[in-house]
Short mmCIF file of C-alpha atoms in Angstrom, two decimals:
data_model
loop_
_atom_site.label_atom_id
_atom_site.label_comp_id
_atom_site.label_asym_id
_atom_site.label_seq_id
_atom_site.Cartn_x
_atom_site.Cartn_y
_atom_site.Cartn_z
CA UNK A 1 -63.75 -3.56 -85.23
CA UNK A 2 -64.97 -5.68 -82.49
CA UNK A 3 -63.98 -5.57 -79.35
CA UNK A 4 -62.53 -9.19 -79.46
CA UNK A 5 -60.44 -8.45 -82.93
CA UNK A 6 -57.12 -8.93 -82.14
CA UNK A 7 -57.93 -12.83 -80.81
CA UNK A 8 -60.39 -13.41 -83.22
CA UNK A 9 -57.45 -12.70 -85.95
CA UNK A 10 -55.07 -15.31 -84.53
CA UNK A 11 -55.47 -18.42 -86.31
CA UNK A 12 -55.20 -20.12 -83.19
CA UNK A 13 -58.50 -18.86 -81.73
CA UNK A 14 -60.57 -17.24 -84.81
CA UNK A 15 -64.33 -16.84 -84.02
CA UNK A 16 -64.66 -20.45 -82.94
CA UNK A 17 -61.94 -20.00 -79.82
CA UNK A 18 -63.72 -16.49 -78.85
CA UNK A 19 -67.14 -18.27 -78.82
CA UNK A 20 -65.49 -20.83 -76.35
CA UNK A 21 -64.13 -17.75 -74.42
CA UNK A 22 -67.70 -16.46 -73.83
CA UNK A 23 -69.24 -20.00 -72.83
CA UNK A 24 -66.59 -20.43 -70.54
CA UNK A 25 -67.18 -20.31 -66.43
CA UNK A 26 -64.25 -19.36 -64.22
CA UNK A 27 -63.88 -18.52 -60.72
CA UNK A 28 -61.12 -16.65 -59.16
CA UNK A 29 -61.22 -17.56 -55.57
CA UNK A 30 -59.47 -13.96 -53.74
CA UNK A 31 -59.62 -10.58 -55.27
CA UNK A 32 -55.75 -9.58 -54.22
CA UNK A 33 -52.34 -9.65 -55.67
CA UNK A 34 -52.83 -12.47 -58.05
CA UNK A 35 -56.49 -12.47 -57.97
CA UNK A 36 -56.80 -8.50 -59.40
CA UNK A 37 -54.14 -9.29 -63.11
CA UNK A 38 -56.11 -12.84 -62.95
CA UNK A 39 -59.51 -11.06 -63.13
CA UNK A 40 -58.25 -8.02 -64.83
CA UNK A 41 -56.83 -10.46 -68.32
CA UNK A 42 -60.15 -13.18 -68.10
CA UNK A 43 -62.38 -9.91 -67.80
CA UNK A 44 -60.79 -8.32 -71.11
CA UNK A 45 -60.57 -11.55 -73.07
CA UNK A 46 -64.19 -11.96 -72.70
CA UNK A 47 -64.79 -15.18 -70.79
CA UNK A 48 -68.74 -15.41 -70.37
CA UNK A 49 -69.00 -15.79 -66.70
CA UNK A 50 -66.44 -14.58 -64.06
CA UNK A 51 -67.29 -15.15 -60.07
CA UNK A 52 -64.95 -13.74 -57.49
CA UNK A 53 -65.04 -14.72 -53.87
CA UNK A 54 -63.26 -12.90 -51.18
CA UNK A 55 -64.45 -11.91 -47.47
CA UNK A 56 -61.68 -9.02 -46.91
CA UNK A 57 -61.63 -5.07 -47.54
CA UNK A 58 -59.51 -3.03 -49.44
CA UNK A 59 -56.95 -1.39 -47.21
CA UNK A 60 -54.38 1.41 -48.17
CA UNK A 61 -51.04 -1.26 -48.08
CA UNK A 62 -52.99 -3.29 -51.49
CA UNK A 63 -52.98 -0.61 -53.86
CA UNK A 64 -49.14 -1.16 -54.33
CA UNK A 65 -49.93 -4.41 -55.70
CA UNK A 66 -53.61 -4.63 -56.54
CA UNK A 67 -54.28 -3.12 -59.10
CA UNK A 68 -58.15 -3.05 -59.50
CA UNK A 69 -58.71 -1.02 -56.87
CA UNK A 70 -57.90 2.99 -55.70
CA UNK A 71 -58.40 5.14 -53.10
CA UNK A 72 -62.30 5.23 -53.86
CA UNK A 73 -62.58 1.10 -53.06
CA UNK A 74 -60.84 1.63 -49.45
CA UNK A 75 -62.92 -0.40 -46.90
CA UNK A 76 -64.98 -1.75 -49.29
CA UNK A 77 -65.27 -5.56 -50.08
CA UNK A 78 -62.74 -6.65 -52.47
CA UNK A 79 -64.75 -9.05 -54.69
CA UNK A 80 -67.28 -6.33 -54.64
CA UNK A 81 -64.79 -3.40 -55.56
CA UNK A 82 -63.11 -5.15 -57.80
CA UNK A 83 -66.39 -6.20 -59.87
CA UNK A 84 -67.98 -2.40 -60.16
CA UNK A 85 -64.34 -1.97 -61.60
CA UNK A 86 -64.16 -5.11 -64.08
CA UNK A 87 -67.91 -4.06 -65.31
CA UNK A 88 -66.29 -1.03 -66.82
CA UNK A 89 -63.88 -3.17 -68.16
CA UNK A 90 -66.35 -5.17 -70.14
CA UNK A 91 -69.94 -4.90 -69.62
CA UNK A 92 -70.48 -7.78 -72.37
CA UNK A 93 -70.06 -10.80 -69.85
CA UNK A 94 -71.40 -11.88 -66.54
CA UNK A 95 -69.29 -11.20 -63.28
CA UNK A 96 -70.40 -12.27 -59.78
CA UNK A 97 -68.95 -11.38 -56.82
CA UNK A 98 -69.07 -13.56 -53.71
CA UNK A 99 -68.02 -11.19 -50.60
CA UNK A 100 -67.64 -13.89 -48.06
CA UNK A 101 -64.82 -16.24 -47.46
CA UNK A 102 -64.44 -19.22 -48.68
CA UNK A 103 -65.36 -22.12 -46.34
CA UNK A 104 -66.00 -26.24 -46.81
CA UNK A 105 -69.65 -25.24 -46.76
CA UNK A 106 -69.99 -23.27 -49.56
CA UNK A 107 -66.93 -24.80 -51.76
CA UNK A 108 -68.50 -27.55 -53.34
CA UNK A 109 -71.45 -26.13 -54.55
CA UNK A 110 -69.68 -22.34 -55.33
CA UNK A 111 -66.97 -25.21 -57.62
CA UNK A 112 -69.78 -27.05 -59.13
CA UNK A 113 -71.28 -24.35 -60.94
CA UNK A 114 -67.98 -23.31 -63.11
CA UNK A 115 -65.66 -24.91 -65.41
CA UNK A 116 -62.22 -23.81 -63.97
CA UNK A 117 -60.88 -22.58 -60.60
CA UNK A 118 -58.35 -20.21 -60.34
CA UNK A 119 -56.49 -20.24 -57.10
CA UNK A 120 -55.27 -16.31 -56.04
CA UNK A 121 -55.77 -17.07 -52.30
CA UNK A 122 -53.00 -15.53 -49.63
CA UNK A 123 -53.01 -18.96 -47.07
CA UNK A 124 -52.22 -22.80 -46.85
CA UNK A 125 -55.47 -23.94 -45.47
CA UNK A 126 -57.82 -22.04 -48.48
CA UNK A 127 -55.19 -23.49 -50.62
CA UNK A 128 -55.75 -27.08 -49.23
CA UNK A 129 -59.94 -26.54 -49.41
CA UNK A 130 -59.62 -25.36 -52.87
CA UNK A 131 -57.55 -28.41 -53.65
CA UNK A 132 -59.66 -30.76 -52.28
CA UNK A 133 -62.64 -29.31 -53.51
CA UNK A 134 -61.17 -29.31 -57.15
CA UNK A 135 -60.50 -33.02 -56.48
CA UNK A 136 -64.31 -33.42 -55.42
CA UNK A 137 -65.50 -31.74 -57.77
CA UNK A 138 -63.03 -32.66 -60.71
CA UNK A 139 -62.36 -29.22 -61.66
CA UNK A 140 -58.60 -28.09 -63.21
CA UNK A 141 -57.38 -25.69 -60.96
CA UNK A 142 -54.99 -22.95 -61.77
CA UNK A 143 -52.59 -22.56 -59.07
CA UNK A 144 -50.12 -19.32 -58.23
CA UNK A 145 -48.21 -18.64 -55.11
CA UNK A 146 -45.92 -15.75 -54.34
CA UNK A 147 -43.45 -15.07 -51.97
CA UNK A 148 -41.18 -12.11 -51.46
CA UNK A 149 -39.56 -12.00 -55.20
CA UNK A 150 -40.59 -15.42 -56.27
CA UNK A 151 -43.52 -16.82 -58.01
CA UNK A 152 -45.15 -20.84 -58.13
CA UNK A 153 -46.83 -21.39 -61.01
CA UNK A 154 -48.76 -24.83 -62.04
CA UNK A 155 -52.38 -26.62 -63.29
CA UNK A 156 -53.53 -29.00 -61.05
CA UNK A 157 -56.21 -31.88 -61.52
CA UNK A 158 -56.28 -31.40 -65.13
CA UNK A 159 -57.20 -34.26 -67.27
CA UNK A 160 -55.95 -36.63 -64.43
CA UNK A 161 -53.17 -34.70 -63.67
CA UNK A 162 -51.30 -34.24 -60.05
CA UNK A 163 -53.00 -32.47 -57.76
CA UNK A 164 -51.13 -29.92 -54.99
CA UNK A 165 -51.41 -32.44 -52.76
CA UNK A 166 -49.16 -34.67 -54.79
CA UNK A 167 -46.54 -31.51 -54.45
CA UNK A 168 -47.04 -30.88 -50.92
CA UNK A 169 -49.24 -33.77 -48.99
CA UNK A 170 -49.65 -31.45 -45.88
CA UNK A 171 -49.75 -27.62 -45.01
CA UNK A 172 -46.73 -26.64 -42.73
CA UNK A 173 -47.35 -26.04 -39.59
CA UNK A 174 -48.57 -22.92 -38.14
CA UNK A 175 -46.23 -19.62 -39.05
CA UNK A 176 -43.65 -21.84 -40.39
CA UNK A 177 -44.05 -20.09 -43.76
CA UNK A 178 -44.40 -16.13 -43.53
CA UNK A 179 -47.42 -14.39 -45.52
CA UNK A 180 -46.66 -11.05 -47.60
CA UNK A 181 -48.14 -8.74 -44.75
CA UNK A 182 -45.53 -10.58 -42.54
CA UNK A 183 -42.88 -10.62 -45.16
CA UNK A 184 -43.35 -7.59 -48.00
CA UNK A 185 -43.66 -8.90 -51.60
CA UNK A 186 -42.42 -6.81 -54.80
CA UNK A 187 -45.70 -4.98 -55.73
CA UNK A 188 -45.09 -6.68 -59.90
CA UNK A 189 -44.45 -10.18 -58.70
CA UNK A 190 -48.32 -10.85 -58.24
CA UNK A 191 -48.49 -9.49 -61.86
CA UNK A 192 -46.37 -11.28 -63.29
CA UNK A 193 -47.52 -14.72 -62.28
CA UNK A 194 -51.53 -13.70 -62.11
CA UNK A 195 -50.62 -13.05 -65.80
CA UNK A 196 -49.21 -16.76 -66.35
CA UNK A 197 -52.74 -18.22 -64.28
CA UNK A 198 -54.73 -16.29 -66.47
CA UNK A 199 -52.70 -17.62 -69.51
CA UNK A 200 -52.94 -20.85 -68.25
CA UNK A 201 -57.01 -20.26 -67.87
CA UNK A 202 -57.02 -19.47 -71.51
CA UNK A 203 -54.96 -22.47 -72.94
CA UNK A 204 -56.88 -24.66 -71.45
CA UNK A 205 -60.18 -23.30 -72.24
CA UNK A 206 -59.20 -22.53 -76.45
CA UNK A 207 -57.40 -25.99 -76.20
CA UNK A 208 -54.14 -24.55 -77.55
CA UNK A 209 -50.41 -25.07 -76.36
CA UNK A 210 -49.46 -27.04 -73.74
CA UNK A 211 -51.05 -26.92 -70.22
CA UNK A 212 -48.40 -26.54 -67.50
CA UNK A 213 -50.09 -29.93 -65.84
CA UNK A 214 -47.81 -32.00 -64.22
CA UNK A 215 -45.55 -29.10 -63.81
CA UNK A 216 -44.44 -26.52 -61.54
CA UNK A 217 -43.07 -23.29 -63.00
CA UNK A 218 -40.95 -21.46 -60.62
CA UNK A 219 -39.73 -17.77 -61.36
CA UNK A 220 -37.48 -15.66 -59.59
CA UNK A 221 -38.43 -11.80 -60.02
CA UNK A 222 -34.24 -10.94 -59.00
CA UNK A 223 -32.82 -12.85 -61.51
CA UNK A 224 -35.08 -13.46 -64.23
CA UNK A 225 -34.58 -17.54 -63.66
CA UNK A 226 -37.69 -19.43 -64.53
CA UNK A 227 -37.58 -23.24 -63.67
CA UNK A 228 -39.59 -25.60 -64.66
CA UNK A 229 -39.87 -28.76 -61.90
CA UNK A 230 -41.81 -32.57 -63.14
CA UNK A 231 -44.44 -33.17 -60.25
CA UNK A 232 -45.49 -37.05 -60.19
CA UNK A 233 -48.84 -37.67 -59.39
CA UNK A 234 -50.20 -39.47 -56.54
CA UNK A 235 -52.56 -41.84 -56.17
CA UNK A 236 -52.78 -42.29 -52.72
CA UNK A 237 -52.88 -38.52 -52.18
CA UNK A 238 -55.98 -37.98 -54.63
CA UNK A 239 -57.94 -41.01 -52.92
CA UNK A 240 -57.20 -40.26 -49.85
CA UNK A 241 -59.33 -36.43 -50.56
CA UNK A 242 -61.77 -38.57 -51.98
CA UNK A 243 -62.52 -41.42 -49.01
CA UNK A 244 -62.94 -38.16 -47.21
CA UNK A 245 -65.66 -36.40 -49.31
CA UNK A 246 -68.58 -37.61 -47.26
CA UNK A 247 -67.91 -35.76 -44.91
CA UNK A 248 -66.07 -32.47 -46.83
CA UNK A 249 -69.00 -30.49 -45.82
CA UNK A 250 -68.42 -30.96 -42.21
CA UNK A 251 -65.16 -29.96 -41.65
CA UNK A 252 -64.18 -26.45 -40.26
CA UNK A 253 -61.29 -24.21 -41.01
CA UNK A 254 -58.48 -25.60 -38.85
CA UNK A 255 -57.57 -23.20 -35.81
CA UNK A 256 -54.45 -22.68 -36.43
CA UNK A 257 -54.42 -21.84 -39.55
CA UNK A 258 -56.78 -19.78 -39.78
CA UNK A 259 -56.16 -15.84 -41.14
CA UNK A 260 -54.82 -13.67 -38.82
CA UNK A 261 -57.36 -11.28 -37.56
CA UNK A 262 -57.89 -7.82 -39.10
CA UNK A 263 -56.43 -5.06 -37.22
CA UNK A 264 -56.60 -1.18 -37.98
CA UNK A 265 -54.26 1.75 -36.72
CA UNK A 266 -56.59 4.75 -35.48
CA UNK A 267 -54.97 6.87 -37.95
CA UNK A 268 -56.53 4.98 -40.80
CA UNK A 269 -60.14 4.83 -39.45
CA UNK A 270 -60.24 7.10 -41.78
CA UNK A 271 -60.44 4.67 -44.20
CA UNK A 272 -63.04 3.21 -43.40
CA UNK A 273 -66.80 4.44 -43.98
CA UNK A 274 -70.33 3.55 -42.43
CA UNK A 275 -68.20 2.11 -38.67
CA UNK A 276 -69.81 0.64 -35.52
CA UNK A 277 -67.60 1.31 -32.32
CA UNK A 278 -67.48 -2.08 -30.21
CA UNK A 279 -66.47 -1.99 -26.92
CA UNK A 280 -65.24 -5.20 -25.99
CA UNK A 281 -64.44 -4.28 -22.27
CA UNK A 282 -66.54 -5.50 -19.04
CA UNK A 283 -69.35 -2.72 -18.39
CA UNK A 284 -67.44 -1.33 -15.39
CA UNK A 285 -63.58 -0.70 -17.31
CA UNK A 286 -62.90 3.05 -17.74
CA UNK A 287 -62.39 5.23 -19.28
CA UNK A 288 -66.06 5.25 -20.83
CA UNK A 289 -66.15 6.64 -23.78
CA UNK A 290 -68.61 10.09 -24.70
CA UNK A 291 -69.29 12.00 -28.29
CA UNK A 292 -69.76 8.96 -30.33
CA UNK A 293 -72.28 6.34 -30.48
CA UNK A 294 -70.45 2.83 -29.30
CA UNK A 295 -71.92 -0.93 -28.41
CA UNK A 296 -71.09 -2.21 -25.59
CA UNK A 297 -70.62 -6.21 -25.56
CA UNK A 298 -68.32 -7.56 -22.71
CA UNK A 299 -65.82 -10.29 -25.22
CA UNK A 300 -67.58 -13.46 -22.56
CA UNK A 301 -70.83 -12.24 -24.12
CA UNK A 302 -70.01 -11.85 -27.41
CA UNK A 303 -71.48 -14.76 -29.05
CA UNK A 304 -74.88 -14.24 -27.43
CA UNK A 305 -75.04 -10.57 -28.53
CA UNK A 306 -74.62 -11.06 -32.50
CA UNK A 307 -77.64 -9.60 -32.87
CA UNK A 308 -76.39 -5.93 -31.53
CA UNK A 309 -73.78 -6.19 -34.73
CA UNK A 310 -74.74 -4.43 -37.77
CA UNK A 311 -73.93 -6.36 -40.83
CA UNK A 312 -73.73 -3.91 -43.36
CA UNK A 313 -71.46 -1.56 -41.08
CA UNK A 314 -67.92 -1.76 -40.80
CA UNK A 315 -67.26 -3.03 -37.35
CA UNK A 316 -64.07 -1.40 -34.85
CA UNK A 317 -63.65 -3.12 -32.04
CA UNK A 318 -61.37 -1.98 -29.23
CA UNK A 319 -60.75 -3.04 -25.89
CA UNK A 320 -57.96 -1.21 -23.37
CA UNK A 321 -54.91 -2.80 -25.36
CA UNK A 322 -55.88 -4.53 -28.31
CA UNK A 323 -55.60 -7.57 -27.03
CA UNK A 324 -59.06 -8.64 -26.01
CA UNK A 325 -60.46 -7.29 -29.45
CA UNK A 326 -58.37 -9.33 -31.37
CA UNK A 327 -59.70 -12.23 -29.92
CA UNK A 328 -63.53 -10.76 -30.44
CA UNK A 329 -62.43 -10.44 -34.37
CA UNK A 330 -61.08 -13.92 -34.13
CA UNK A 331 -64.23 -15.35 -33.03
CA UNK A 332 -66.68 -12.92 -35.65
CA UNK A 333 -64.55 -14.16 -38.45
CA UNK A 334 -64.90 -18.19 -37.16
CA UNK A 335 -68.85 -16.83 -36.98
CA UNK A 336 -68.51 -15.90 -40.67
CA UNK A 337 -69.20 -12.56 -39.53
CA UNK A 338 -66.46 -10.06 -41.28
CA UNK A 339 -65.50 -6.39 -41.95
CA UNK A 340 -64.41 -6.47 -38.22
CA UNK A 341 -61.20 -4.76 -37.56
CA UNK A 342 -59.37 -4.64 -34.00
CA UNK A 343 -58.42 -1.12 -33.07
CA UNK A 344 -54.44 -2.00 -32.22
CA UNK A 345 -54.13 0.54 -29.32
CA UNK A 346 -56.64 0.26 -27.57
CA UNK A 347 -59.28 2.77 -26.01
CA UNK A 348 -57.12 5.70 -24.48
CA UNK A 349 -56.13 6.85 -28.64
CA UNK A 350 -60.02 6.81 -29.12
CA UNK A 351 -60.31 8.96 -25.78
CA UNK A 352 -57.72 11.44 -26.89
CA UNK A 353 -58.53 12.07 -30.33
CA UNK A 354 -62.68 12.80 -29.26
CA UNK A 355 -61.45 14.90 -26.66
CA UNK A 356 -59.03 16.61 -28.90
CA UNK A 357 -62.29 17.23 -31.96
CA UNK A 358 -64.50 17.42 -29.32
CA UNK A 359 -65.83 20.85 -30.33
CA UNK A 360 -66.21 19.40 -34.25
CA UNK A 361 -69.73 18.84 -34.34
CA UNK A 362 -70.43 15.84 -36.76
CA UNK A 363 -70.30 12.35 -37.49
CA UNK A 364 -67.90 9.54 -36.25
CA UNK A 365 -66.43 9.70 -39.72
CA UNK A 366 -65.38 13.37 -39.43
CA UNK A 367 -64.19 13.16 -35.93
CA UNK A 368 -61.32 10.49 -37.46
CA UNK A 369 -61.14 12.41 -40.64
CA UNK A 370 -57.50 13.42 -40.83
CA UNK B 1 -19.22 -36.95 -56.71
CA UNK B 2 -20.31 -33.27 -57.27
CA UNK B 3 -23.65 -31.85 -56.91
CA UNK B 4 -24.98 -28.58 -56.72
CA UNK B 5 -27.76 -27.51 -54.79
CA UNK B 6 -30.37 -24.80 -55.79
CA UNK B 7 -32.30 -23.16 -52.72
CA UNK B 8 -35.91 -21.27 -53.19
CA UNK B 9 -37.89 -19.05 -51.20
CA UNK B 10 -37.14 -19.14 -47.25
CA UNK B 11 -35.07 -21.57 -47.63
CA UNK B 12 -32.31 -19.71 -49.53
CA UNK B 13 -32.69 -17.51 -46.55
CA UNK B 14 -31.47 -20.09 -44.39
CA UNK B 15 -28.95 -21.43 -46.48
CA UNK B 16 -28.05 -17.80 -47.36
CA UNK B 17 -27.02 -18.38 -50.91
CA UNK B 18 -29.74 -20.04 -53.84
CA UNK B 19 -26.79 -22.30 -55.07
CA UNK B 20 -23.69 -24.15 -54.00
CA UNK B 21 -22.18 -27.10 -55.01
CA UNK B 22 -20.77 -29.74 -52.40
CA UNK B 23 -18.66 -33.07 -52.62
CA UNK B 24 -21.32 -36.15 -51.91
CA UNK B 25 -20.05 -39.85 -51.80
CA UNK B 26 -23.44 -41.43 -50.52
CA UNK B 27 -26.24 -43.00 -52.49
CA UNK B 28 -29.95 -41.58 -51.57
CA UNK B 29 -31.61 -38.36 -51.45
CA UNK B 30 -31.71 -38.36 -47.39
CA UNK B 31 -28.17 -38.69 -47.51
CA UNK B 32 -27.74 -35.00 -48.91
CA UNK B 33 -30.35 -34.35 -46.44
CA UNK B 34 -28.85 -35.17 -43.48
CA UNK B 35 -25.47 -33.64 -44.36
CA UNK B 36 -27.47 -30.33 -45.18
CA UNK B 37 -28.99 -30.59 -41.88
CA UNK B 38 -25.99 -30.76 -40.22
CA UNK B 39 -24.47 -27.49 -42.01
CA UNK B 40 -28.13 -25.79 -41.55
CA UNK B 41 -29.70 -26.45 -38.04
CA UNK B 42 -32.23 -24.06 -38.81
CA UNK B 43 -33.40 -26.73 -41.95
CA UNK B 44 -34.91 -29.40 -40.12
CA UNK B 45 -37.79 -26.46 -38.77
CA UNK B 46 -38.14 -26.02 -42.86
CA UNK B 47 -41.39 -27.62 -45.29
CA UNK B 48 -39.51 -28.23 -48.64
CA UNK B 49 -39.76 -31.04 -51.44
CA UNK B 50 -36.41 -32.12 -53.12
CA UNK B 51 -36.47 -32.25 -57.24
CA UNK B 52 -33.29 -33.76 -59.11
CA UNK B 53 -32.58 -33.04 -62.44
CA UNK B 54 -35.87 -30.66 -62.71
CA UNK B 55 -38.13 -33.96 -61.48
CA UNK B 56 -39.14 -34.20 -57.59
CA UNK B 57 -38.19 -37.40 -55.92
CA UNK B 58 -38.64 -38.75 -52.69
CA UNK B 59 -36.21 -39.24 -49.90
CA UNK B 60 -35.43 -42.81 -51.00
CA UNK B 61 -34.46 -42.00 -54.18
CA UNK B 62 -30.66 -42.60 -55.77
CA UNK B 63 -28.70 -39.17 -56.51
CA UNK B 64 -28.20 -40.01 -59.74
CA UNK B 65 -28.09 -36.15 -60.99
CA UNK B 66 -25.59 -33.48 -60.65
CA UNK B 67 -28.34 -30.98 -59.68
CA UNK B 68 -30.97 -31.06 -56.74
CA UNK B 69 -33.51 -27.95 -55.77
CA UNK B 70 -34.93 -27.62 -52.01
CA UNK B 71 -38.32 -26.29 -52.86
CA UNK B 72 -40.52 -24.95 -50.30
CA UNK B 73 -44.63 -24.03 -50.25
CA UNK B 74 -45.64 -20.41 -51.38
CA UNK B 75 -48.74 -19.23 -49.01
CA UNK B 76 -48.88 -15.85 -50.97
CA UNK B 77 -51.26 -14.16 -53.11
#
C-alpha cells in the first residue's frame, strides 16, 4: 500500500486531493511549540514543498513541548533540526529550512514563493509582519496562539476574509502580554492547536469543509470549552497595510518589541557545541581569563569588530554581571547576527569552573562538560 | 438586565474567575466597560476585544445579548 493510502481512500480526497497535497507550497514561519505538530502533520500528509524559518536554537526547556527535536538537536538551529528530523519522516517531498529570523526584508519575497503561511511564531511584532505580509502578498494565513492553558485558533486573509488586524488593530504595548518562557505553557496545548493549523492547512488546500475564516476558535486546555467568536472584517484595517506597502521593505523590527535576548546558565554550556568565548568587558577589567581561547571586544566596539565573530560558532558572551552582554546579544540579534547567548553570571563562574578543571587537559567543550 | 461575562487568558487572571454574571441597566458596550473598570483597576492596563453573543463588537455597540467575552491577544507559540 502506498504511503498516502489511508487519504487516498477517503472519498473526500481520493487520488485527485493527494495530488493537490503534493503541489501544494506551505511555510511554517517558527519551528517551536506550534510550529513542530504543524510541520510534523503537513510533513506526513505529503504536501510537496514545506519551508521552515526560524533564527533560534534548541535549548533543553523545548523538548517538553517540541516535539521534533531531542537531546541530539540541543544548540542546533531549530528550522535546521527540525528538517534532518522531518526528512526521515518523509523523504518523498521537498523541505527547506530558513535558519534566520524573520524580518520585513526577507518576508515578502520568502511569502511570495508559497501558497499558504502558517503562523507558529512566539511574539506580537512577527505576528504583525506576517500579517501584513500575508495582506501584501495575498496569502491565507493560518493563525495559532497559545497561552498558559489556552489556545487561538483562526484563517486569516482567506478569500477576502478578515485579517488579524481586523481582530486586534495594534500589538499591546511592550510586556503587557507575558510569553511562555515568562509564563509556562502546558507542554500538549501547542499540540493540540498546531494540530487544528495544520487541519486548517489541509481544508483549505483539498477544498473540503469549512475554513475557520472569519472566525476565531478559542479552546481552553482546563475545561475542554472550545468557543467559537464571528470576527468582522475591516476595511480600513486591510488598506491601511496596503497604503503602507511601498515602503514594507524599509521598516525595522520595532525596539521594543523585539525578542528578548538569549541568555544561558553556565551549567548548560554544556549544551552547546562548536562556542566562541566573548568578552564583552573594557581590555583593562579583571579578572582575565586563562585555559581557554576567548575574543576580546570592549561592548562600545562591538559593531566595528563583527568581523572577529565566527558565524558558524555558537557565540557566549559574558561580561562581569551579565548585564553588559545582554546588551551585546541585543545588538548581534538587531545585526541579524544570532546563536549568541549572554552568559547570566557573569565572568567570576567562568573563572571558577577553569580553575576548578584546570588540570583536564582538553577542549572548551570538556572543560563545561558536566 | 442580566448579563454574564466570560474572561480569557490574563484577563481571567485579573478578574480571577472566567465567568460571572452582573445586573446592567445601561445601553452600550462601554457602559459594561466602565463598570468593569471600576470593579478591576488592574483592567484598564489590559489589550482585550469584547464579542457579544459569540460576534465581536465595538465599544459603541447596544448590549443587546445576555452574554459578552473579554478576549485578549495570545503572543505564544
Amino acid at each position: 500500500m502506498s504511503r498516502y493510502s489511508r487519504h487516498i481512500i477517503l472519498s473526500e480526497i481520493g487520488q485527485t486531493g493527494q495530488d493537490k497535497l503534493s503541489n501544494a507550497k506551505v511555510l511554517v514561519v517558527g519551528a517551536g511549540g506550534l510550529g513542530c505538530p504543524i510541520l510534523q502533520y503537513l510533513t506526513a500528509a505529503g504536501i510537496g514543498t514545506l519551508g521552515v524559518i526560524d533564527f533560534d536554537v534548541v535549548e533543553t526547556s523545548n523538548l517538553q513541548r517540541q516535539v521534533l527535536f531531542g537531546t541530539s538537536s540541543f544548540g542546533k538551529n531549530k528550522a535546521e533540526a527540525a528538517k534532518k528530523r522531518l526528512e526521515d519522516l518523509n523523504n518523498e517531498i521537498s523541505i527547506i529550512a530558513y535558519p534566520e529570523k524573520l524580518t520585513y526584508q526577507n518576508a515578502l519575497n520568502l511569502f511570495n514563493q508559497y501558497d499558504i503561511i502558517v503562523d507558529g511564531s512566539d511574539n506580537f511584532e512577527t505576528r504583525y509582519l506576517v500579517n501584513d505580509a500575508c495582506i501584501i502578498t495575498n496569502k491565507p494565513l493560518v493563525f495559532g496562539a497559545i497561552y498558559k492553558f489556552e489556545g487561538q485558533v483562526s484563517v486569516f486573509n482567506y478569500q477576502n476574509g478578515p485579517s488579524y488586524r481586523c481582530l486586534f488593530p495594534n500589538p499591546p504595548e511592550k510586556d503587557a502580554v507575558p510569553n511562555c518562557s515568562q509564563v509556562g505553557v502546558l507542554g500538549v496545548l501547542p499540540g493540540i492547536i498546531g494540530s487544528m493549523q495544520a487541519n486548517e492547512v489541509l481544508k483549505i488546500i483539498l477544498g473540503i469543509g469549512t475554513v475557520l475564516s472569519g472566525k476565531l476558535l478559542c479552546y481552553n486546555a482546563l475545561n475542554s470549552q472550545t468557543v467559537v467568536l464571528k470576527i468582522t472584517k475591516s476595511e480600513f484595517e486591510i488598506a491601511q497595510v496596503l497604503k503602507e506597502q511601498s515602503d514594507f521593505n524599509n521598516k525595522k523590527l520595532i525596539e521594543n518589541c523585539e525578542f528578548e535576548p538569549l541568555e544561558i546558565s553556565i551549567n548548560d554550556i554544556s549544551t552547546l557545541e562548536n562556542i566562541q568565548f566573548i568578552d564583552v568587558r573594557e581590555l583593562h577589567e579583571l579578572p582575565k581569563i586563562n585555559g581557554i581561547e576567548i575574543t576580546a571586544i570592549p561592548l562600545n566596539e562591538l559593531e566595528n569588530s563583527l568581523y572577529k565573530i565566527d558565524s558558524k560558532k555558537q557565540k557566549v558572551i559574558f561580561c562581569q554581571s551579565g548585564i553588559r552582554s545582554k546588551q551585546a546579544v541585543s545588538i548581534l540579534n538587531q545585526l541579524n547576527i544570532n546563536n549568541c547567548f549572554s552568559l547570566k553570571e557573569g565572568v567570576f563562574e567562568i573563572k571558577n569552573i577553569i580553575d576548578k578543571r584546570h588540570c583536564e587537559e582538553g577542549t572548551t567543550e570538556a572543560i563545561f562538560s558536566k | 438586565m442580566r448579563i454574564t461575562i466570560k474572561y480569557f487568558g490574563l484577563i481571567a487572571e485579573v478578574t480571577q474567575c472566567e465567568e460571572e454574571t452582573i445586573q446592567f441597566s445601561g445601553h452600550l458596550i462601554s457602559e459594561v466597560l466602565e463598570i468593569l473598570h471600576s470593579k478591576y483597576t488592574e483592567l484598564k492596563n489590559k489589550n482585550f476585544q469584547v464579542a457579544q453573543n459569540q460576534e465581536l463588537v465595538f465599544l459603541e455597540t447596544r448590549v443587546t445579548g445576555q452574554e459578552l467575552a473579554l478576549l485578549p491577544p495570545f503572543a505564544g507559540g
